[in-house]
Structure formats: structure tokens, C-alpha cells
PDB file of C-alpha atoms and ligand atoms in Angstrom:
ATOM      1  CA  UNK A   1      -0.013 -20.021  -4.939  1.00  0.00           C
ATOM      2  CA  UNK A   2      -1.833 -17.592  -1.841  1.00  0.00           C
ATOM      3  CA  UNK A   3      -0.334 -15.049  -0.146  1.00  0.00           C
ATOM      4  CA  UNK A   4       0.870 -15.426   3.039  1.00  0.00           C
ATOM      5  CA  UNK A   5       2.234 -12.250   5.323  1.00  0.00           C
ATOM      6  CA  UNK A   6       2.725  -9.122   4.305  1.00  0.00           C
ATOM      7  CA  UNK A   7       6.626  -8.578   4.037  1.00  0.00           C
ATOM      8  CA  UNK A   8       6.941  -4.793   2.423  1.00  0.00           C
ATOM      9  CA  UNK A   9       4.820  -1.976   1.622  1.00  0.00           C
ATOM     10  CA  UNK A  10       6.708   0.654  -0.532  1.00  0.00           C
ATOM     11  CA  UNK A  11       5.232   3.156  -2.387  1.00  0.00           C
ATOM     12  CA  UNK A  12       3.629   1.600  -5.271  1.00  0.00           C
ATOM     13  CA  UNK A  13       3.644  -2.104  -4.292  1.00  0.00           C
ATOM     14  CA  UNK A  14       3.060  -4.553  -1.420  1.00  0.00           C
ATOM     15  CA  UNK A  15       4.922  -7.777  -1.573  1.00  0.00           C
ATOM     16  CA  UNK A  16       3.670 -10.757   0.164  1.00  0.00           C
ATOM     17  CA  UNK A  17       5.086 -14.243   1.392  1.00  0.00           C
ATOM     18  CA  UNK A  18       3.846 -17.826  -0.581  1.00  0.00           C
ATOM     19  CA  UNK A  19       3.787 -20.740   0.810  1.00  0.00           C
ATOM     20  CA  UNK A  20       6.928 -21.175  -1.301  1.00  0.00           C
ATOM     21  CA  UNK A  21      10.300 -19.405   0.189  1.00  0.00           C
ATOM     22  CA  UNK A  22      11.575 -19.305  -2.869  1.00  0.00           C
ATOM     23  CA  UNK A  23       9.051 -16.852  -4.344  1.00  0.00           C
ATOM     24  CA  UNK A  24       7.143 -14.017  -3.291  1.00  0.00           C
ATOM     25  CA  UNK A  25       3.398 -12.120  -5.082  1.00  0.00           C
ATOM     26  CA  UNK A  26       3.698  -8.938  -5.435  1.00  0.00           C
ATOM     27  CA  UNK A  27       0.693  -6.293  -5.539  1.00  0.00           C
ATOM     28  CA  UNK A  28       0.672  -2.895  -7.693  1.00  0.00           C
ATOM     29  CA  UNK A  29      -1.126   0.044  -6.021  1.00  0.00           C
ATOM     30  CA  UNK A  30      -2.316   3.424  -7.888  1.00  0.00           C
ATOM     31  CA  UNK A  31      -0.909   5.035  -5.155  1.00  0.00           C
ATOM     32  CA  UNK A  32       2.145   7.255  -6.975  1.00  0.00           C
ATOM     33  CA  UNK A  33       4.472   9.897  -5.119  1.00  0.00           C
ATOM     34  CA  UNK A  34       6.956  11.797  -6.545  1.00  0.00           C
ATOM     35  CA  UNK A  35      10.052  14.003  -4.855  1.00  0.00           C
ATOM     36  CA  UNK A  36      11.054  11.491  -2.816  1.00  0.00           C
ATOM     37  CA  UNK A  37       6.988  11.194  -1.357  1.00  0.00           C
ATOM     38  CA  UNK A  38       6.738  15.082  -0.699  1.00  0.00           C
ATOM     39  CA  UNK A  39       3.800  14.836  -3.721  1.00  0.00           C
ATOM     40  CA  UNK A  40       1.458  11.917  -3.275  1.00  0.00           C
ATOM     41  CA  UNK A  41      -1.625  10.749  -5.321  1.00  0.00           C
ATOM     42  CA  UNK A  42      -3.806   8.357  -7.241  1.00  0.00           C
ATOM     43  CA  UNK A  43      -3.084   7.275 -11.085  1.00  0.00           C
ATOM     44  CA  UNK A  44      -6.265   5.015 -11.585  1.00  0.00           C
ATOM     45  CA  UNK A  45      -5.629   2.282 -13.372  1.00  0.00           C
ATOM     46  CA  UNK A  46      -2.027   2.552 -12.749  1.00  0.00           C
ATOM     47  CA  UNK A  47      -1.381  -0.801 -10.690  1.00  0.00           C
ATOM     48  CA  UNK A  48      -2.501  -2.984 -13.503  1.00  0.00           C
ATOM     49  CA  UNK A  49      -0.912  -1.190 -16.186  1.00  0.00           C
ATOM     50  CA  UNK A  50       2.535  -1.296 -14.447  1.00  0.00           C
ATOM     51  CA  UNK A  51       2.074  -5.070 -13.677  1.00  0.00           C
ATOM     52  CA  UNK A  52       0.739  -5.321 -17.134  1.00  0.00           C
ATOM     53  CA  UNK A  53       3.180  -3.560 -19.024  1.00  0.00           C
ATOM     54  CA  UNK A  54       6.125  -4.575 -16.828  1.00  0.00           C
ATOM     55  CA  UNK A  55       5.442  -8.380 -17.185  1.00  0.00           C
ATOM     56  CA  UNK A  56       5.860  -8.220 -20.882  1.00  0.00           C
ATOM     57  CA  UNK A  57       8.607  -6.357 -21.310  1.00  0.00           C
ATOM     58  CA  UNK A  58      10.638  -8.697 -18.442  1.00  0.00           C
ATOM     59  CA  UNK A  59       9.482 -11.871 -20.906  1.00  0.00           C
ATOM     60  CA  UNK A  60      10.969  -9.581 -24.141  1.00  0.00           C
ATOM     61  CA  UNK A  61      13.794  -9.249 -22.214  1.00  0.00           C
ATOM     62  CA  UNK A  62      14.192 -12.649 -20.240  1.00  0.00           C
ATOM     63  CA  UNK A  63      13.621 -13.741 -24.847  1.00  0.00           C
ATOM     64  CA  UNK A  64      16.819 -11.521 -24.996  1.00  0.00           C
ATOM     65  CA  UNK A  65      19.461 -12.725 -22.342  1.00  0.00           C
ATOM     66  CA  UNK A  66      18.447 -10.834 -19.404  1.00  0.00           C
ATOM     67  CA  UNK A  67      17.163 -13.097 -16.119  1.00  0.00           C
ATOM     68  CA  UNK A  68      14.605 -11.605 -14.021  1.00  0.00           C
ATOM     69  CA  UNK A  69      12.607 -12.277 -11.387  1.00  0.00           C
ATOM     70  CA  UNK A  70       9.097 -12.744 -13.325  1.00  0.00           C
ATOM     71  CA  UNK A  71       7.087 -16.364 -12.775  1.00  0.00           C
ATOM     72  CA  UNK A  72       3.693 -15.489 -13.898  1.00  0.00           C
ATOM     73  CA  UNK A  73       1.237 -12.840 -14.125  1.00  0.00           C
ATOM     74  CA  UNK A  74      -1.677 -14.076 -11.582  1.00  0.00           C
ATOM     75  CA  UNK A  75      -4.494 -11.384 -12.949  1.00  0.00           C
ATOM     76  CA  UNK A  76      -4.086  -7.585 -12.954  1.00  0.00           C
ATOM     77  CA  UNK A  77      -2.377  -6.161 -10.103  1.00  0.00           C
ATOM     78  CA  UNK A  78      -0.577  -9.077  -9.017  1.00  0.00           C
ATOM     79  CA  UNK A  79       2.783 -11.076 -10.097  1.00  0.00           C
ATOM     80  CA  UNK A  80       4.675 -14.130  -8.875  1.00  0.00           C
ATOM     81  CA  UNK A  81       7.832 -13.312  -8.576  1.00  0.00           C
ATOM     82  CA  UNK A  82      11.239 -14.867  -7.689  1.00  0.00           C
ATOM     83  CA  UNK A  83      12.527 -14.094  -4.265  1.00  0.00           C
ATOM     84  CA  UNK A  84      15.564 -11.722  -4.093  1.00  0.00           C
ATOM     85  CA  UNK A  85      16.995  -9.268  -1.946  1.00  0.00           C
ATOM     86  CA  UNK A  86      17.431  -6.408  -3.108  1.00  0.00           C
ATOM     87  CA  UNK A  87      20.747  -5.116  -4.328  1.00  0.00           C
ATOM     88  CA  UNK A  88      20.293  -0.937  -2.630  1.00  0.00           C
ATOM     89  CA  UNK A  89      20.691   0.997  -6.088  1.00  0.00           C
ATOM     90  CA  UNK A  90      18.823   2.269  -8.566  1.00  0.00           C
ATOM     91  CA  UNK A  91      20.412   2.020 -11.586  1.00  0.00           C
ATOM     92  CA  UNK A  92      19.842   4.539 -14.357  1.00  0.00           C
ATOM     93  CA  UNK A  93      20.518   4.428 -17.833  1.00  0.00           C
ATOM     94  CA  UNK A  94      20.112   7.522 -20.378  1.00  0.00           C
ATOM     95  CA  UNK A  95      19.786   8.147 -23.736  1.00  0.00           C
ATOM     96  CA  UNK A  96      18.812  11.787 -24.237  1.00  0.00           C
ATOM     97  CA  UNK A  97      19.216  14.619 -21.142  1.00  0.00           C
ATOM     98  CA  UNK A  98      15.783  15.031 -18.962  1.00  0.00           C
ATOM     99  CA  UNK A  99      15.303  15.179 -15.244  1.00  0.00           C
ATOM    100  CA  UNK A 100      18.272  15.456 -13.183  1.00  0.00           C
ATOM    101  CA  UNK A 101      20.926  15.147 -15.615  1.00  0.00           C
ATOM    102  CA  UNK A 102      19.307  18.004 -17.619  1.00  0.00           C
ATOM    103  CA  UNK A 103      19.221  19.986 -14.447  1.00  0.00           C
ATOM    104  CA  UNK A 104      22.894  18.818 -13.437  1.00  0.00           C
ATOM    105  CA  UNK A 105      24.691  19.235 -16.704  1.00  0.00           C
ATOM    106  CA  UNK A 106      22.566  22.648 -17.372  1.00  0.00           C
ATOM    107  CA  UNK A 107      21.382  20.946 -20.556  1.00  0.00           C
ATOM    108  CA  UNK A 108      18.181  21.090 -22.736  1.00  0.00           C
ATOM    109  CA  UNK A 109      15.990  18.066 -21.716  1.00  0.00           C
ATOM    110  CA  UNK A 110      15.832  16.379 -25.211  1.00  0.00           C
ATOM    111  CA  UNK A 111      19.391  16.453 -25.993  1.00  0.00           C
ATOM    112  CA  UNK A 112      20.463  13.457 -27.448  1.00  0.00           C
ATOM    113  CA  UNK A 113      23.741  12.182 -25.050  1.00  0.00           C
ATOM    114  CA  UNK A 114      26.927  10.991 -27.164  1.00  0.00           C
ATOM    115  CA  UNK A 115      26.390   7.420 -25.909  1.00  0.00           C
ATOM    116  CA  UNK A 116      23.946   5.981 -22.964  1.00  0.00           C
ATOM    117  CA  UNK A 117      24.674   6.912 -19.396  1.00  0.00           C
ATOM    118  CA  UNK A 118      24.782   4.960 -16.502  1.00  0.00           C
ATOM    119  CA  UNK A 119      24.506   6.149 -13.118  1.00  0.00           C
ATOM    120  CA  UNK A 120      23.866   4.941  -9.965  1.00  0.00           C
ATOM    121  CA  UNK A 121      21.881   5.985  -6.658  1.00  0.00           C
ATOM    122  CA  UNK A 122      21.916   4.516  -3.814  1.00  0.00           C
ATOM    123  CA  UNK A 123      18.408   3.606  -2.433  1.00  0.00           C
ATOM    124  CA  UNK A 124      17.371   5.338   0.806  1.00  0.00           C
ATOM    125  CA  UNK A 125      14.945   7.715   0.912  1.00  0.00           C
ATOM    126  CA  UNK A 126      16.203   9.130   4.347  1.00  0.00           C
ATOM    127  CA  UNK A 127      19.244  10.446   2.199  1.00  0.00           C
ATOM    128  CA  UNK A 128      17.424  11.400  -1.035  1.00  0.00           C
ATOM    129  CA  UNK A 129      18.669   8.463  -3.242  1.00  0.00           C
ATOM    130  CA  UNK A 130      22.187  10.032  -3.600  1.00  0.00           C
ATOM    131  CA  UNK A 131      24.208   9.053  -6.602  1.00  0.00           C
ATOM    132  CA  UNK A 132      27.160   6.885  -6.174  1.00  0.00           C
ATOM    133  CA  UNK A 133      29.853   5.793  -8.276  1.00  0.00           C
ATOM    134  CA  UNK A 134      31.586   2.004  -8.879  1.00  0.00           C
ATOM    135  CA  UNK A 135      34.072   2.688  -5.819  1.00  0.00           C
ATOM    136  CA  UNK A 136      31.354   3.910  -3.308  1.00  0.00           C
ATOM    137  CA  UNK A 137      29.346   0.611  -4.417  1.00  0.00           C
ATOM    138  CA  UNK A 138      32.512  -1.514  -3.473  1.00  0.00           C
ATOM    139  CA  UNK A 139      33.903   0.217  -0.502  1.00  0.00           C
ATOM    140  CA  UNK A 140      30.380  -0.315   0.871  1.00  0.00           C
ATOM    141  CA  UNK A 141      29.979  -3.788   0.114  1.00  0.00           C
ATOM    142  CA  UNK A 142      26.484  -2.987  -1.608  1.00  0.00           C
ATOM    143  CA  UNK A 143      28.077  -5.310  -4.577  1.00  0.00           C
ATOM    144  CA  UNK A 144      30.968  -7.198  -5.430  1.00  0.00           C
ATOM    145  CA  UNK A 145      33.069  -5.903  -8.692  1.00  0.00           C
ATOM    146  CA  UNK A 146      31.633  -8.932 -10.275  1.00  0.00           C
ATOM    147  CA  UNK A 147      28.192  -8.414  -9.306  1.00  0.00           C
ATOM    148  CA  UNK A 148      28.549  -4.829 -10.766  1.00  0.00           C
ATOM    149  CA  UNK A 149      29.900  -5.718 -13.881  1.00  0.00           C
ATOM    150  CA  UNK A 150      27.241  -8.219 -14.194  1.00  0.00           C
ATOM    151  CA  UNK A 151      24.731  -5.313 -13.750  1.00  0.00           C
ATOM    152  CA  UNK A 152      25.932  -3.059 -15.671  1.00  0.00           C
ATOM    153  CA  UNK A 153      26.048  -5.613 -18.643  1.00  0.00           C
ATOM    154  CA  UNK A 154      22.357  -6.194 -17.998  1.00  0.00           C
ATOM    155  CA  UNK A 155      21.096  -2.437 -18.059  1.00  0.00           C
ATOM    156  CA  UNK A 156      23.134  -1.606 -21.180  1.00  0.00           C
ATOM    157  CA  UNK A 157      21.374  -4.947 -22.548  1.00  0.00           C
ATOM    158  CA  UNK A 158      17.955  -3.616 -21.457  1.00  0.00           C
ATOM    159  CA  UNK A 159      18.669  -0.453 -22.546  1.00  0.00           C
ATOM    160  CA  UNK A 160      19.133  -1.800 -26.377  1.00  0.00           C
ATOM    161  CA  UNK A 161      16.448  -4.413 -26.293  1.00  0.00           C
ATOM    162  CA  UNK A 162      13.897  -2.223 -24.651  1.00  0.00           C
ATOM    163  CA  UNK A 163      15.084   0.811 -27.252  1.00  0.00           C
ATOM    164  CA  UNK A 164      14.768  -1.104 -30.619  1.00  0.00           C
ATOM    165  CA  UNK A 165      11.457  -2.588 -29.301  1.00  0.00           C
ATOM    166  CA  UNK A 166      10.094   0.553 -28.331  1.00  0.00           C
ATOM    167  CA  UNK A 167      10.807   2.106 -31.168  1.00  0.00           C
ATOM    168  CA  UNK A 168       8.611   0.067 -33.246  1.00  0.00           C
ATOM    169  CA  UNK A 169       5.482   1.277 -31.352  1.00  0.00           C
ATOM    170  CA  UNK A 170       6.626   4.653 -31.903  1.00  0.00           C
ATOM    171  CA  UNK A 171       7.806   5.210 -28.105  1.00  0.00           C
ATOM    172  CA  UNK A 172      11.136   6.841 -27.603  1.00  0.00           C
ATOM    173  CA  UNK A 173      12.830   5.604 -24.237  1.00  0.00           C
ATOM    174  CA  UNK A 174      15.073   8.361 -22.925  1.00  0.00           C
ATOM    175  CA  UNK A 175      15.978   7.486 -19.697  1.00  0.00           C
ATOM    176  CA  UNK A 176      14.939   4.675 -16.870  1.00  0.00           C
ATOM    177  CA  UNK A 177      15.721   3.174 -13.803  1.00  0.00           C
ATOM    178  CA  UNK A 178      16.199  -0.671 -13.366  1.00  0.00           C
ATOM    179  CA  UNK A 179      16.799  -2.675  -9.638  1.00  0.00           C
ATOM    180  CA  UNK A 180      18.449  -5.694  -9.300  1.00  0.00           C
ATOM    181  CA  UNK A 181      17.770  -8.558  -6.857  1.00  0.00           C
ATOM    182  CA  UNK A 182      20.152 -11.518  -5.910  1.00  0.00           C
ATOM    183  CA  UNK A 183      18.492 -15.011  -4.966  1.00  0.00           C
ATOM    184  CA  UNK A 184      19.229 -17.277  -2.140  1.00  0.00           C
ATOM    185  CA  UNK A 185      21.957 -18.710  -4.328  1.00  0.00           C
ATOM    186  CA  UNK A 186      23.876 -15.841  -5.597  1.00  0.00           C
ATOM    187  CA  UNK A 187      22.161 -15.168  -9.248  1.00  0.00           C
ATOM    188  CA  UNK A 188      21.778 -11.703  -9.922  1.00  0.00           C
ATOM    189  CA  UNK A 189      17.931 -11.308 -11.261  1.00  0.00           C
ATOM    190  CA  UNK A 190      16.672  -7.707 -13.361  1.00  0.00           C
ATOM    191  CA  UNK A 191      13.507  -7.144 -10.607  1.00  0.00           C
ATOM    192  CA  UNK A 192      11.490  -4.423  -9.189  1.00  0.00           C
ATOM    193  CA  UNK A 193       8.993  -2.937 -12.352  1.00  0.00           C
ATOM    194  CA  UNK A 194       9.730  -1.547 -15.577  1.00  0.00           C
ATOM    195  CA  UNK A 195       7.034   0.574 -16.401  1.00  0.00           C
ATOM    196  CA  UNK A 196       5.637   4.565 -17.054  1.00  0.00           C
ATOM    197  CA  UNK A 197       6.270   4.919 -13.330  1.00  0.00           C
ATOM    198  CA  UNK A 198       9.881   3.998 -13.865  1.00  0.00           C
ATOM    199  CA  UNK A 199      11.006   5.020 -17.607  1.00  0.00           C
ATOM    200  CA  UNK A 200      10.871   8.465 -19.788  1.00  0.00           C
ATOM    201  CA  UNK A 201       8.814   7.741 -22.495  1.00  0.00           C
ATOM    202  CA  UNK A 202       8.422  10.303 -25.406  1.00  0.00           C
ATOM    203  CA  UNK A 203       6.022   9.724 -28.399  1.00  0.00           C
ATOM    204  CA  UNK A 204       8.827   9.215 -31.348  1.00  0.00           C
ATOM    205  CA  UNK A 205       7.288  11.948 -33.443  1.00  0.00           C
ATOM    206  CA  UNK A 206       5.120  14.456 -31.278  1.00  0.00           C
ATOM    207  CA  UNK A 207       7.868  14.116 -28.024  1.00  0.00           C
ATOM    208  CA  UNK A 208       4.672  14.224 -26.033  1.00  0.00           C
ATOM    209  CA  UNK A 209       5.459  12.535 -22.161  1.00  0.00           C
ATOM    210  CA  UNK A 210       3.839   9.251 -21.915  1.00  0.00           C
ATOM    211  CA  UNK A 211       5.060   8.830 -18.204  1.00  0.00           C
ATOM    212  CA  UNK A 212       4.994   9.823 -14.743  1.00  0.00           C
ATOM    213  CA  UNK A 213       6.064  12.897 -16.175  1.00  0.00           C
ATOM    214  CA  UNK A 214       2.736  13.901 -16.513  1.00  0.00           C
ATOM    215  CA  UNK A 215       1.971  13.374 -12.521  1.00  0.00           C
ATOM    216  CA  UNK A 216       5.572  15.002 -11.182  1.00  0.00           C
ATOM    217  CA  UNK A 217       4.889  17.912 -13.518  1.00  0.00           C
ATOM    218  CA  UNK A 218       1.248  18.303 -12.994  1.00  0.00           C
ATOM    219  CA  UNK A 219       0.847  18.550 -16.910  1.00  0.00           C
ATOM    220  CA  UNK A 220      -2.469  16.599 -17.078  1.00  0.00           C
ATOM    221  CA  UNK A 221      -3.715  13.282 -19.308  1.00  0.00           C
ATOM    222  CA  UNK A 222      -2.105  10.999 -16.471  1.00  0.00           C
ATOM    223  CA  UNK A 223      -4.582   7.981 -16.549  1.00  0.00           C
ATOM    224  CA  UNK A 224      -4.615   8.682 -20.519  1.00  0.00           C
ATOM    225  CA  UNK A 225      -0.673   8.390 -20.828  1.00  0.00           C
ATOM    226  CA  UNK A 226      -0.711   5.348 -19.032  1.00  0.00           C
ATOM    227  CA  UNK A 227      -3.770   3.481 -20.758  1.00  0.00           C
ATOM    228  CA  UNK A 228      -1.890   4.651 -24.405  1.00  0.00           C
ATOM    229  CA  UNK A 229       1.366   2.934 -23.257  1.00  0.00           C
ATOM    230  CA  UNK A 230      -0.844  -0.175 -22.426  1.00  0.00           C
ATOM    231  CA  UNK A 231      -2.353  -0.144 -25.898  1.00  0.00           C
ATOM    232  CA  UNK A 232       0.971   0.451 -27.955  1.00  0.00           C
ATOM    233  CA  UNK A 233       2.256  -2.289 -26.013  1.00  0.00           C
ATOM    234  CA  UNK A 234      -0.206  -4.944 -25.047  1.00  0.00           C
ATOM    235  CA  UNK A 235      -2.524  -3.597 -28.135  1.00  0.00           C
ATOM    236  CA  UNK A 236      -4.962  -3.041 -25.776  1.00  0.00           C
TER     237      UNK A 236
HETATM  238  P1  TMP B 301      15.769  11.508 -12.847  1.00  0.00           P
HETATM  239  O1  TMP B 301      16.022  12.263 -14.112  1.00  0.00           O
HETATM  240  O2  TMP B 301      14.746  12.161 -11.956  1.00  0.00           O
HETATM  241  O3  TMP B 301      17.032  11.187 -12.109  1.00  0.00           O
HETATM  242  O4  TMP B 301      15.113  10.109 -13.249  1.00  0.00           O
HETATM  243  C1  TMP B 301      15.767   9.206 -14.103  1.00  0.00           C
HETATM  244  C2  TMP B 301      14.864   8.023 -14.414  1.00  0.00           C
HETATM  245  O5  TMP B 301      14.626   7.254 -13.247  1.00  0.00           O
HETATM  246  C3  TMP B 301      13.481   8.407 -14.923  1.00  0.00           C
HETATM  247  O6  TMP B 301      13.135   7.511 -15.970  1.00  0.00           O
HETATM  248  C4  TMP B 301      12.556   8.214 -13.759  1.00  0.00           C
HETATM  249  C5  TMP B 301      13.235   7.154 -12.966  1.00  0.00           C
HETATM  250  N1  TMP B 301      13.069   7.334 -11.520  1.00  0.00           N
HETATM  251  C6  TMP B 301      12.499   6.320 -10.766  1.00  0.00           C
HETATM  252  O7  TMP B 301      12.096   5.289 -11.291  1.00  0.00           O
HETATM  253  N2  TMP B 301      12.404   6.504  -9.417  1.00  0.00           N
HETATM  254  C7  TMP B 301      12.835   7.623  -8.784  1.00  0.00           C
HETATM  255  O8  TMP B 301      12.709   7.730  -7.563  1.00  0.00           O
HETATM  256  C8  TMP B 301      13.434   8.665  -9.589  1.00  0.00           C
HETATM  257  C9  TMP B 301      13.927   9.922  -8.954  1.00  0.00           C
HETATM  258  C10 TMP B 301      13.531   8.466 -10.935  1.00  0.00           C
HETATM  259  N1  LIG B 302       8.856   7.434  -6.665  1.00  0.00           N
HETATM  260  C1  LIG B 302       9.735   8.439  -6.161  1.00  0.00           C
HETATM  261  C2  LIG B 302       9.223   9.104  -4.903  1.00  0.00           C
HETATM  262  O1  LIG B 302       8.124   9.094  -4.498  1.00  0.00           O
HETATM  263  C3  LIG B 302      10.144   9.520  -7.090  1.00  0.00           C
HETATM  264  C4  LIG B 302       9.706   9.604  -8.527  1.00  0.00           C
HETATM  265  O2  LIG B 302       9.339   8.632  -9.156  1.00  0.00           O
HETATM  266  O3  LIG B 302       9.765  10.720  -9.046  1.00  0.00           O
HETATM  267  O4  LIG B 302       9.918   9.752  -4.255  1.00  0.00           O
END
């Protein structure tokens, strides 16, 4: 399938039109920002690891009850996905304090949290991404109380598939943030990326930030962090 027009350019991906309606390609840049764009730069490499790295853990996870929006890798940088519009939140889940729960709670970032955490934000960068609870969600119509429940089901869902998988290749996922995307004919879809722009990932034994971490934080080993998450993953 081609691309057509250019519908969206955000700050990591472009997503263009098909010839389809029903489906979309989108295109992962290197470009990555941070602070809501107040830091911008280049990750090389980055595009095709996200696309890379997100496109097999949507199959793991499309293996393990969770829809999403993935049709089929088309090479390196670029996807066919399902179209959706997007449901306006970014929806966090957490397994051990970092970030801005650490910062909020006035906790150590590696403390492990009771159970996982879900929180919401709403997604507009005008506003900051302010967080929102179940009753802001409904009162603004952003999602019914069965869409939400259906979403929340899904991220705890990710959260345990993604955990016990990562796990194995010695990654420990402490936090991430999923979107969600709703078709033409109602059905909720997991969509956006999941990938080191996207998730905290700690090396299980050294605790050593394989993620966008690295770029926020200015700590160094960016393009290296990225390519090692390829390789645990992909094996490659
Ligand atoms: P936070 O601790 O900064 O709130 O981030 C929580 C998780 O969400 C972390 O894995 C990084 C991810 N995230 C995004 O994907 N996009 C964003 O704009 C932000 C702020 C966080
Ligand atoms: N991508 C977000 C931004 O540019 C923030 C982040 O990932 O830290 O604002």
C-alpha cells in the first residue's frame, strides 16, 4: 500500500493516508524532545528501533489478548497501521516510583510501589499533559465508562505480559505510557508506539537506564541504550 497525504506530524512520527480509509502508514523520525518539546534532538537510529521494537511487542501482545492497531511492518521506519482516532490520554502504568511520581510522592525513584499504578493525562501539550482522573475522563466525554474500563483492563494486561516478557531478557519495566485509538466502528485498539521513547527500562541486575532516560537526563550512551534494547529483544 503507498502513502497518500500527509495527515499528522507529531514529534516522533508522521502518519500518512493509504489508498485504504481504513488504514493509515506511519513513519518514525529520530527526532526526540523531551519537557513537553522545551529539549529537542536527534537519537540516530531511533526511528527504526521504535518501529522495530514496538511492532513486536504489539504481536506479543495482540498473542496475549490485547487488539492493536499493528498490520505489518513495511521496512524500518515505517508501519501499516489500523486507522483510529485517538482516544486524548496517555495512560500510565507503574511498577516502581521514577519520574513524576517519584517527584510527586517525594519518593526514591526505584521504590518498588505496593501494586501497579495507573494514571491518566490528558493529551495537550498547550496544558502540559495534566493528569486526570476516571470522573474528569467522563464529565468530558473523552471516554465512555465502558470504554475506560475496557482500557484500563488492557494496560494492566500489557503491563503483565510486557513485565514477565521483559524479564526474561533481563529488562525491568518500571513505568510506561500506552494510547488508545477507537476505529470507525467503535473497537477500542492499544496504538501509538511502545518503545524506549515511551517505557522506563532498567537493566534487571545493574538498574542501568535503557531509555529516553538517557536523552531527558543528558546521562550519555543514548544511541547505545537504544541499539541494546533492539538486541535483547529482536536479538539483533
Ligand atoms: P513520567 O514519570 O515523566 O510521568 O513518565 C511516565 C512514563 O511515561 C515514562 O515511561 C515515560 C512515559 N512518557 C511518555 O511516553 N511521554 C511523555 O510525554 C511523558 C511525560 C512520559
Ligand atoms: N515526548 C515528550 C515531549 O517532548 C516528553 C517526554 O517524552 O519526556 O514533551
Amino acid at each position: 500500500m503507498e502513502k497518500t497525504t500527509q495527515l499528522y506530524e507529531g514529534k516522533a512520527k508522521k502518519v500518512y493516508a493509504t489508498d485504504d480509509p481504513g488504514c493509515c502508514i506511519v513513519s518514525y523520525k529520530d527526532d526526540a524532545t523531551a519537557f513537553n518539546g522545551l529539549k529537542k534532538g536527534t537519537i540516530l537510529g531511533k526511528g527504526a528501533v521504535n518501529n522495530r521494537v514496538s511492532n513486536h511487542l504489539m504481536r506479543l501482545l495482540e498473542a496475549n489478548g490485547v487488539p492493536t492497531h499493528l498490520i505489518e511492518e513495511l521496512n524500518d521506519r515505517e508501519t501499516l497501521v489500523k486507522r483510529v482516532t485517538i482516544v486524548p490520554l496517555e495512560v500510565i502504568v507503574r511498577n516502581i516510583a521514577a519520574g513524576s511520581l517519584a517527584k510527586r510522592l517525594g519518593l526514591d525513584e526505584g521504590v518498588k510501589m505496593r501494586s501497579p499504578v495507573l494514571e491518566y493525562c490528558y493529551k495537550n501539550d498547550d496544558l502540559g499533559d495534566p493528569m486526570v482522573n476516571d470522573s474528569h475522563i467522563l464529565a468530558m466525554g473523552w471516554a465512555t465508562r465502558a470504554e475506560l474500563d475496557q482500557i484500563a483492563g488492557y494496560a494492566l494486561r500489557v503491563n503483565q505480559v510486557l513485565a514477565d516478557y521483559l524479564r526474561d531478557a533481563g529488562i525491568e519495566l518500571i513505568d510506561f505510557k500506552l494510547e488508545f485509538g477507537k476505529t470507525a466502528d467503535g473497537t477500542i485498539l492499544l496504538a501509538d508506539e511502545i518503545s524506549p521513547d515511551t517505557c522506563r527500562f532498567w537493566d534487571s541486575k545493574t538498574h542501568e537506564k535503557l531509555d529516553k532516560d538517557r536523552f531527558r537526563r543528558d546521562l550519555g550512551g543514548v544511541e547505545d541504550a537504544y541499539q541494546e534494547i533492539l538486541r535483547r529483544l529482536l536479538g539483533e
